[in-house]
Amino acid sequence: MLDRLLAERVDVERTPDRGSFAGLSALWTGTADAATLHLRHRDGTYNTPFVRSVLAGRESHVIPLWRREQGLLVPPGNPHGIGHVATLARHTVALRAPGTGTRVLLERLMLEAKADPAALHGAVHGSHLEVAMAVASGTAETGIATRAAASAFALDFVPLAWEPFELAFPGKALELAEPLIAAARSHGPALAEQLCGYEIIT
């Protein structure tokens, strides 16, 4: 959804997608004016604890943009009977890179289910669509990604969590962040209707 919102905005420069922790690092070093985050904290909340820690002593803002549904992608009919993160060590999993919000979510959910994230095995993929492609092609038995990615490849979907996708930035960058906030408010509802598993936060 972020790609679609920014497609026609020449006033917003987007850095390569390296994950939520990379975005936080860029905020800390000042190499980015804002970062989009979906990081689940160990207390069950999202994003704000990380931003407060990284930008400690500095004014900061966390603005909700939308919610999206994450879950396990499985082939049609779920032939491997995958229904929970607790059993993922038995399967080949299409993984997101460490430091991405999706990988953090998966590992947090596994720990809550008393499962060891270190037992996961499978190739690392650079996007939700790449995860879906791996499951659709049979190179992975499952993977965690958005419902929209599952829909794009006609895969079945085992729901895990709705997560907030938020924009974080230091106080001095408020004006620079406004174009993305405005785009989300004006074009977000129509885009959410086109994509499965997205809801605009108002």
PDB file of N, CA and C in Angstrom, residues 113-182:
ATOM      1  N   ALA A 113       4.080 -18.628  22.200  1.00  0.00           N
ATOM      2  CA  ALA A 113       3.567 -19.990  22.073  1.00  0.00           C
ATOM      3  C   ALA A 113       4.551 -21.029  22.608  1.00  0.00           C
ATOM      4  N   LYS A 114       5.613 -20.557  23.290  1.00  0.00           N
ATOM      5  CA  LYS A 114       6.640 -21.434  23.863  1.00  0.00           C
ATOM      6  C   LYS A 114       7.382 -22.218  22.781  1.00  0.00           C
ATOM      7  N   ALA A 115       7.535 -21.609  21.615  1.00  0.00           N
ATOM      8  CA  ALA A 115       8.290 -22.214  20.519  1.00  0.00           C
ATOM      9  C   ALA A 115       9.574 -21.416  20.313  1.00  0.00           C
ATOM     10  N   ASP A 116      10.608 -22.074  19.804  1.00  0.00           N
ATOM     11  CA  ASP A 116      11.922 -21.455  19.654  1.00  0.00           C
ATOM     12  C   ASP A 116      12.089 -20.890  18.244  1.00  0.00           C
ATOM     13  N   PRO A 117      12.179 -19.566  18.083  1.00  0.00           N
ATOM     14  CA  PRO A 117      12.378 -18.998  16.743  1.00  0.00           C
ATOM     15  C   PRO A 117      13.664 -19.471  16.075  1.00  0.00           C
ATOM     16  N   ALA A 118      14.660 -19.857  16.863  1.00  0.00           N
ATOM     17  CA  ALA A 118      15.916 -20.331  16.288  1.00  0.00           C
ATOM     18  C   ALA A 118      15.737 -21.637  15.525  1.00  0.00           C
ATOM     19  N   ALA A 119      14.627 -22.329  15.761  1.00  0.00           N
ATOM     20  CA  ALA A 119      14.368 -23.597  15.073  1.00  0.00           C
ATOM     21  C   ALA A 119      13.790 -23.399  13.676  1.00  0.00           C
ATOM     22  N   LEU A 120      13.458 -22.166  13.308  1.00  0.00           N
ATOM     23  CA  LEU A 120      12.921 -21.903  11.972  1.00  0.00           C
ATOM     24  C   LEU A 120      13.962 -22.214  10.910  1.00  0.00           C
ATOM     25  N   HIS A 121      13.509 -22.762   9.792  1.00  0.00           N
ATOM     26  CA  HIS A 121      14.441 -22.982   8.682  1.00  0.00           C
ATOM     27  C   HIS A 121      13.740 -22.666   7.366  1.00  0.00           C
ATOM     28  N   GLY A 122      14.484 -21.986   6.499  1.00  0.00           N
ATOM     29  CA  GLY A 122      13.955 -21.593   5.201  1.00  0.00           C
ATOM     30  C   GLY A 122      14.704 -20.385   4.683  1.00  0.00           C
ATOM     31  N   ALA A 123      14.498 -20.066   3.418  1.00  0.00           N
ATOM     32  CA  ALA A 123      15.191 -18.950   2.787  1.00  0.00           C
ATOM     33  C   ALA A 123      14.588 -17.615   3.213  1.00  0.00           C
ATOM     34  N   VAL A 124      15.417 -16.576   3.205  1.00  0.00           N
ATOM     35  CA  VAL A 124      14.977 -15.220   3.525  1.00  0.00           C
ATOM     36  C   VAL A 124      14.548 -14.520   2.246  1.00  0.00           C
ATOM     37  N   HIS A 125      13.424 -13.809   2.310  1.00  0.00           N
ATOM     38  CA  HIS A 125      12.864 -13.129   1.139  1.00  0.00           C
ATOM     39  C   HIS A 125      12.696 -11.643   1.421  1.00  0.00           C
ATOM     40  N   GLY A 126      12.763 -10.846   0.361  1.00  0.00           N
ATOM     41  CA  GLY A 126      12.835  -9.402   0.505  1.00  0.00           C
ATOM     42  C   GLY A 126      11.523  -8.666   0.580  1.00  0.00           C
ATOM     43  N   SER A 127      10.406  -9.345   0.394  1.00  0.00           N
ATOM     44  CA  SER A 127       9.111  -8.664   0.434  1.00  0.00           C
ATOM     45  C   SER A 127       8.007  -9.668   0.732  1.00  0.00           C
ATOM     46  N   HIS A 128       6.830  -9.144   1.030  1.00  0.00           N
ATOM     47  CA  HIS A 128       5.672 -10.008   1.266  1.00  0.00           C
ATOM     48  C   HIS A 128       5.303 -10.770  -0.003  1.00  0.00           C
ATOM     49  N   LEU A 129       5.409 -10.116  -1.146  1.00  0.00           N
ATOM     50  CA  LEU A 129       5.075 -10.794  -2.401  1.00  0.00           C
ATOM     51  C   LEU A 129       6.071 -11.904  -2.711  1.00  0.00           C
ATOM     52  N   GLU A 130       7.329 -11.719  -2.340  1.00  0.00           N
ATOM     53  CA  GLU A 130       8.312 -12.788  -2.542  1.00  0.00           C
ATOM     54  C   GLU A 130       8.006 -13.985  -1.646  1.00  0.00           C
ATOM     55  N   VAL A 131       7.549 -13.720  -0.432  1.00  0.00           N
ATOM     56  CA  VAL A 131       7.123 -14.813   0.454  1.00  0.00           C
ATOM     57  C   VAL A 131       5.971 -15.570  -0.182  1.00  0.00           C
ATOM     58  N   ALA A 132       4.988 -14.832  -0.690  1.00  0.00           N
ATOM     59  CA  ALA A 132       3.836 -15.468  -1.334  1.00  0.00           C
ATOM     60  C   ALA A 132       4.264 -16.279  -2.547  1.00  0.00           C
ATOM     61  N   MET A 133       5.199 -15.756  -3.318  1.00  0.00           N
ATOM     62  CA  MET A 133       5.679 -16.463  -4.504  1.00  0.00           C
ATOM     63  C   MET A 133       6.364 -17.773  -4.121  1.00  0.00           C
ATOM     64  N   ALA A 134       7.123 -17.752  -3.019  1.00  0.00           N
ATOM     65  CA  ALA A 134       7.805 -18.967  -2.570  1.00  0.00           C
ATOM     66  C   ALA A 134       6.807 -20.040  -2.167  1.00  0.00           C
ATOM     67  N   VAL A 135       5.741 -19.646  -1.491  1.00  0.00           N
ATOM     68  CA  VAL A 135       4.717 -20.617  -1.094  1.00  0.00           C
ATOM     69  C   VAL A 135       3.960 -21.116  -2.316  1.00  0.00           C
ATOM     70  N   ALA A 136       3.623 -20.217  -3.227  1.00  0.00           N
ATOM     71  CA  ALA A 136       2.879 -20.602  -4.425  1.00  0.00           C
ATOM     72  C   ALA A 136       3.681 -21.534  -5.318  1.00  0.00           C
ATOM     73  N   SER A 137       5.004 -21.359  -5.352  1.00  0.00           N
ATOM     74  CA  SER A 137       5.850 -22.186  -6.217  1.00  0.00           C
ATOM     75  C   SER A 137       6.229 -23.511  -5.579  1.00  0.00           C
ATOM     76  N   GLY A 138       5.972 -23.647  -4.276  1.00  0.00           N
ATOM     77  CA  GLY A 138       6.302 -24.888  -3.590  1.00  0.00           C
ATOM     78  C   GLY A 138       7.695 -24.928  -3.000  1.00  0.00           C
ATOM     79  N   THR A 139       8.465 -23.840  -3.110  1.00  0.00           N
ATOM     80  CA  THR A 139       9.796 -23.832  -2.502  1.00  0.00           C
ATOM     81  C   THR A 139       9.731 -23.624  -0.987  1.00  0.00           C
ATOM     82  N   ALA A 140       8.567 -23.209  -0.493  1.00  0.00           N
ATOM     83  CA  ALA A 140       8.328 -23.123   0.949  1.00  0.00           C
ATOM     84  C   ALA A 140       6.931 -23.661   1.228  1.00  0.00           C
ATOM     85  N   GLU A 141       6.761 -24.257   2.401  1.00  0.00           N
ATOM     86  CA  GLU A 141       5.447 -24.787   2.778  1.00  0.00           C
ATOM     87  C   GLU A 141       4.543 -23.711   3.357  1.00  0.00           C
ATOM     88  N   THR A 142       5.160 -22.675   3.910  1.00  0.00           N
ATOM     89  CA  THR A 142       4.395 -21.573   4.494  1.00  0.00           C
ATOM     90  C   THR A 142       5.306 -20.372   4.644  1.00  0.00           C
ATOM     91  N   GLY A 143       4.732 -19.257   5.040  1.00  0.00           N
ATOM     92  CA  GLY A 143       5.483 -18.039   5.314  1.00  0.00           C
ATOM     93  C   GLY A 143       4.525 -17.017   5.886  1.00  0.00           C
ATOM     94  N   ILE A 144       5.042 -16.047   6.613  1.00  0.00           N
ATOM     95  CA  ILE A 144       4.188 -15.005   7.174  1.00  0.00           C
ATOM     96  C   ILE A 144       4.236 -13.776   6.275  1.00  0.00           C
ATOM     97  N   ALA A 145       3.052 -13.253   5.960  1.00  0.00           N
ATOM     98  CA  ALA A 145       2.933 -12.075   5.096  1.00  0.00           C
ATOM     99  C   ALA A 145       1.520 -11.522   5.251  1.00  0.00           C
ATOM    100  N   THR A 146       1.214 -10.487   4.496  1.00  0.00           N
ATOM    101  CA  THR A 146      -0.104  -9.864   4.589  1.00  0.00           C
ATOM    102  C   THR A 146      -1.165 -10.692   3.868  1.00  0.00           C
ATOM    103  N   ARG A 147      -2.410 -10.469   4.263  1.00  0.00           N
ATOM    104  CA  ARG A 147      -3.528 -11.106   3.570  1.00  0.00           C
ATOM    105  C   ARG A 147      -3.550 -10.678   2.101  1.00  0.00           C
ATOM    106  N   ALA A 148      -3.173  -9.430   1.818  1.00  0.00           N
ATOM    107  CA  ALA A 148      -3.149  -8.950   0.438  1.00  0.00           C
ATOM    108  C   ALA A 148      -2.178  -9.765  -0.409  1.00  0.00           C
ATOM    109  N   ALA A 149      -1.027 -10.137   0.149  1.00  0.00           N
ATOM    110  CA  ALA A 149      -0.062 -10.958  -0.582  1.00  0.00           C
ATOM    111  C   ALA A 149      -0.623 -12.345  -0.853  1.00  0.00           C
ATOM    112  N   ALA A 150      -1.325 -12.914   0.126  1.00  0.00           N
ATOM    113  CA  ALA A 150      -1.962 -14.218  -0.077  1.00  0.00           C
ATOM    114  C   ALA A 150      -2.989 -14.143  -1.190  1.00  0.00           C
ATOM    115  N   SER A 151      -3.786 -13.092  -1.194  1.00  0.00           N
ATOM    116  CA  SER A 151      -4.821 -12.926  -2.213  1.00  0.00           C
ATOM    117  C   SER A 151      -4.220 -12.790  -3.599  1.00  0.00           C
ATOM    118  N   ALA A 152      -3.090 -12.094  -3.701  1.00  0.00           N
ATOM    119  CA  ALA A 152      -2.458 -11.871  -5.003  1.00  0.00           C
ATOM    120  C   ALA A 152      -2.025 -13.170  -5.660  1.00  0.00           C
ATOM    121  N   PHE A 153      -1.715 -14.197  -4.860  1.00  0.00           N
ATOM    122  CA  PHE A 153      -1.260 -15.478  -5.401  1.00  0.00           C
ATOM    123  C   PHE A 153      -2.269 -16.594  -5.154  1.00  0.00           C
ATOM    124  N   ALA A 154      -3.506 -16.241  -4.813  1.00  0.00           N
ATOM    125  CA  ALA A 154      -4.585 -17.213  -4.606  1.00  0.00           C
ATOM    126  C   ALA A 154      -4.204 -18.278  -3.577  1.00  0.00           C
ATOM    127  N   LEU A 155      -3.557 -17.858  -2.502  1.00  0.00           N
ATOM    128  CA  LEU A 155      -3.164 -18.758  -1.426  1.00  0.00           C
ATOM    129  C   LEU A 155      -4.182 -18.702  -0.294  1.00  0.00           C
ATOM    130  N   ASP A 156      -4.231 -19.757   0.508  1.00  0.00           N
ATOM    131  CA  ASP A 156      -5.040 -19.720   1.719  1.00  0.00           C
ATOM    132  C   ASP A 156      -4.283 -18.941   2.797  1.00  0.00           C
ATOM    133  N   PHE A 157      -5.027 -18.484   3.797  1.00  0.00           N
ATOM    134  CA  PHE A 157      -4.470 -17.556   4.777  1.00  0.00           C
ATOM    135  C   PHE A 157      -4.919 -17.953   6.172  1.00  0.00           C
ATOM    136  N   VAL A 158      -3.950 -18.124   7.073  1.00  0.00           N
ATOM    137  CA  VAL A 158      -4.231 -18.420   8.479  1.00  0.00           C
ATOM    138  C   VAL A 158      -3.976 -17.139   9.274  1.00  0.00           C
ATOM    139  N   PRO A 159      -5.011 -16.446   9.737  1.00  0.00           N
ATOM    140  CA  PRO A 159      -4.822 -15.146  10.393  1.00  0.00           C
ATOM    141  C   PRO A 159      -4.004 -15.258  11.679  1.00  0.00           C
ATOM    142  N   LEU A 160      -3.121 -14.277  11.883  1.00  0.00           N
ATOM    143  CA  LEU A 160      -2.336 -14.205  13.115  1.00  0.00           C
ATOM    144  C   LEU A 160      -2.568 -12.911  13.884  1.00  0.00           C
ATOM    145  N   ALA A 161      -2.536 -11.774  13.196  1.00  0.00           N
ATOM    146  CA  ALA A 161      -2.637 -10.500  13.919  1.00  0.00           C
ATOM    147  C   ALA A 161      -2.952  -9.353  12.973  1.00  0.00           C
ATOM    148  N   TRP A 162      -3.695  -8.394  13.500  1.00  0.00           N
ATOM    149  CA  TRP A 162      -3.813  -7.084  12.862  1.00  0.00           C
ATOM    150  C   TRP A 162      -2.758  -6.191  13.504  1.00  0.00           C
ATOM    151  N   GLU A 163      -2.001  -5.465  12.690  1.00  0.00           N
ATOM    152  CA  GLU A 163      -0.953  -4.611  13.232  1.00  0.00           C
ATOM    153  C   GLU A 163      -1.077  -3.190  12.691  1.00  0.00           C
ATOM    154  N   PRO A 164      -0.753  -2.189  13.520  1.00  0.00           N
ATOM    155  CA  PRO A 164      -0.753  -0.813  13.036  1.00  0.00           C
ATOM    156  C   PRO A 164       0.506  -0.511  12.235  1.00  0.00           C
ATOM    157  N   PHE A 165       0.340   0.169  11.138  1.00  0.00           N
ATOM    158  CA  PHE A 165       1.447   0.630  10.293  1.00  0.00           C
ATOM    159  C   PHE A 165       1.515   2.136  10.508  1.00  0.00           C
ATOM    160  N   GLU A 166       2.599   2.610  11.121  1.00  0.00           N
ATOM    161  CA  GLU A 166       2.644   3.988  11.589  1.00  0.00           C
ATOM    162  C   GLU A 166       3.870   4.732  11.068  1.00  0.00           C
ATOM    163  N   LEU A 167       3.754   6.046  11.051  1.00  0.00           N
ATOM    164  CA  LEU A 167       4.832   6.921  10.598  1.00  0.00           C
ATOM    165  C   LEU A 167       5.472   7.572  11.812  1.00  0.00           C
ATOM    166  N   ALA A 168       6.790   7.423  11.947  1.00  0.00           N
ATOM    167  CA  ALA A 168       7.520   8.007  13.069  1.00  0.00           C
ATOM    168  C   ALA A 168       8.511   9.039  12.554  1.00  0.00           C
ATOM    169  N   PHE A 169       8.639  10.128  13.287  1.00  0.00           N
ATOM    170  CA  PHE A 169       9.583  11.169  12.874  1.00  0.00           C
ATOM    171  C   PHE A 169       9.878  12.092  14.048  1.00  0.00           C
ATOM    172  N   PRO A 170      11.067  12.723  14.050  1.00  0.00           N
ATOM    173  CA  PRO A 170      11.364  13.711  15.085  1.00  0.00           C
ATOM    174  C   PRO A 170      10.529  14.963  14.875  1.00  0.00           C
ATOM    175  N   GLY A 171      10.372  15.749  15.932  1.00  0.00           N
ATOM    176  CA  GLY A 171       9.516  16.919  15.859  1.00  0.00           C
ATOM    177  C   GLY A 171       9.887  17.885  14.758  1.00  0.00           C
ATOM    178  N   LYS A 172      11.181  18.029  14.495  1.00  0.00           N
ATOM    179  CA  LYS A 172      11.628  18.995  13.492  1.00  0.00           C
ATOM    180  C   LYS A 172      11.223  18.602  12.076  1.00  0.00           C
ATOM    181  N   ALA A 173      10.808  17.344  11.873  1.00  0.00           N
ATOM    182  CA  ALA A 173      10.484  16.858  10.527  1.00  0.00           C
ATOM    183  C   ALA A 173       8.990  16.865  10.241  1.00  0.00           C
ATOM    184  N   LEU A 174       8.205  17.523  11.084  1.00  0.00           N
ATOM    185  CA  LEU A 174       6.756  17.488  10.908  1.00  0.00           C
ATOM    186  C   LEU A 174       6.341  17.967   9.520  1.00  0.00           C
ATOM    187  N   GLU A 175       6.875  19.085   9.066  1.00  0.00           N
ATOM    188  CA  GLU A 175       6.500  19.601   7.747  1.00  0.00           C
ATOM    189  C   GLU A 175       6.893  18.631   6.646  1.00  0.00           C
ATOM    190  N   LEU A 176       8.049  17.994   6.776  1.00  0.00           N
ATOM    191  CA  LEU A 176       8.514  17.063   5.753  1.00  0.00           C
ATOM    192  C   LEU A 176       7.660  15.800   5.721  1.00  0.00           C
ATOM    193  N   ALA A 177       7.083  15.426   6.857  1.00  0.00           N
ATOM    194  CA  ALA A 177       6.260  14.213   6.914  1.00  0.00           C
ATOM    195  C   ALA A 177       4.846  14.450   6.418  1.00  0.00           C
ATOM    196  N   GLU A 178       4.433  15.694   6.350  1.00  0.00           N
ATOM    197  CA  GLU A 178       3.043  15.999   6.010  1.00  0.00           C
ATOM    198  C   GLU A 178       2.584  15.464   4.649  1.00  0.00           C
ATOM    199  N   PRO A 179       3.435  15.430   3.588  1.00  0.00           N
ATOM    200  CA  PRO A 179       2.950  14.888   2.310  1.00  0.00           C
ATOM    201  C   PRO A 179       2.456  13.447   2.400  1.00  0.00           C
ATOM    202  N   LEU A 180       3.186  12.596   3.140  1.00  0.00           N
ATOM    203  CA  LEU A 180       2.755  11.203   3.270  1.00  0.00           C
ATOM    204  C   LEU A 180       1.497  11.102   4.121  1.00  0.00           C
ATOM    205  N   ILE A 181       1.431  11.880   5.182  1.00  0.00           N
ATOM    206  CA  ILE A 181       0.226  11.870   6.015  1.00  0.00           C
ATOM    207  C   ILE A 181      -0.979  12.299   5.196  1.00  0.00           C
ATOM    208  N   ALA A 182      -0.809  13.349   4.392  1.00  0.00           N
ATOM    209  CA  ALA A 182      -1.908  13.842   3.556  1.00  0.00           C
ATOM    210  C   ALA A 182      -2.322  12.807   2.526  1.00  0.00           C
TER     211      ALA A 182
END
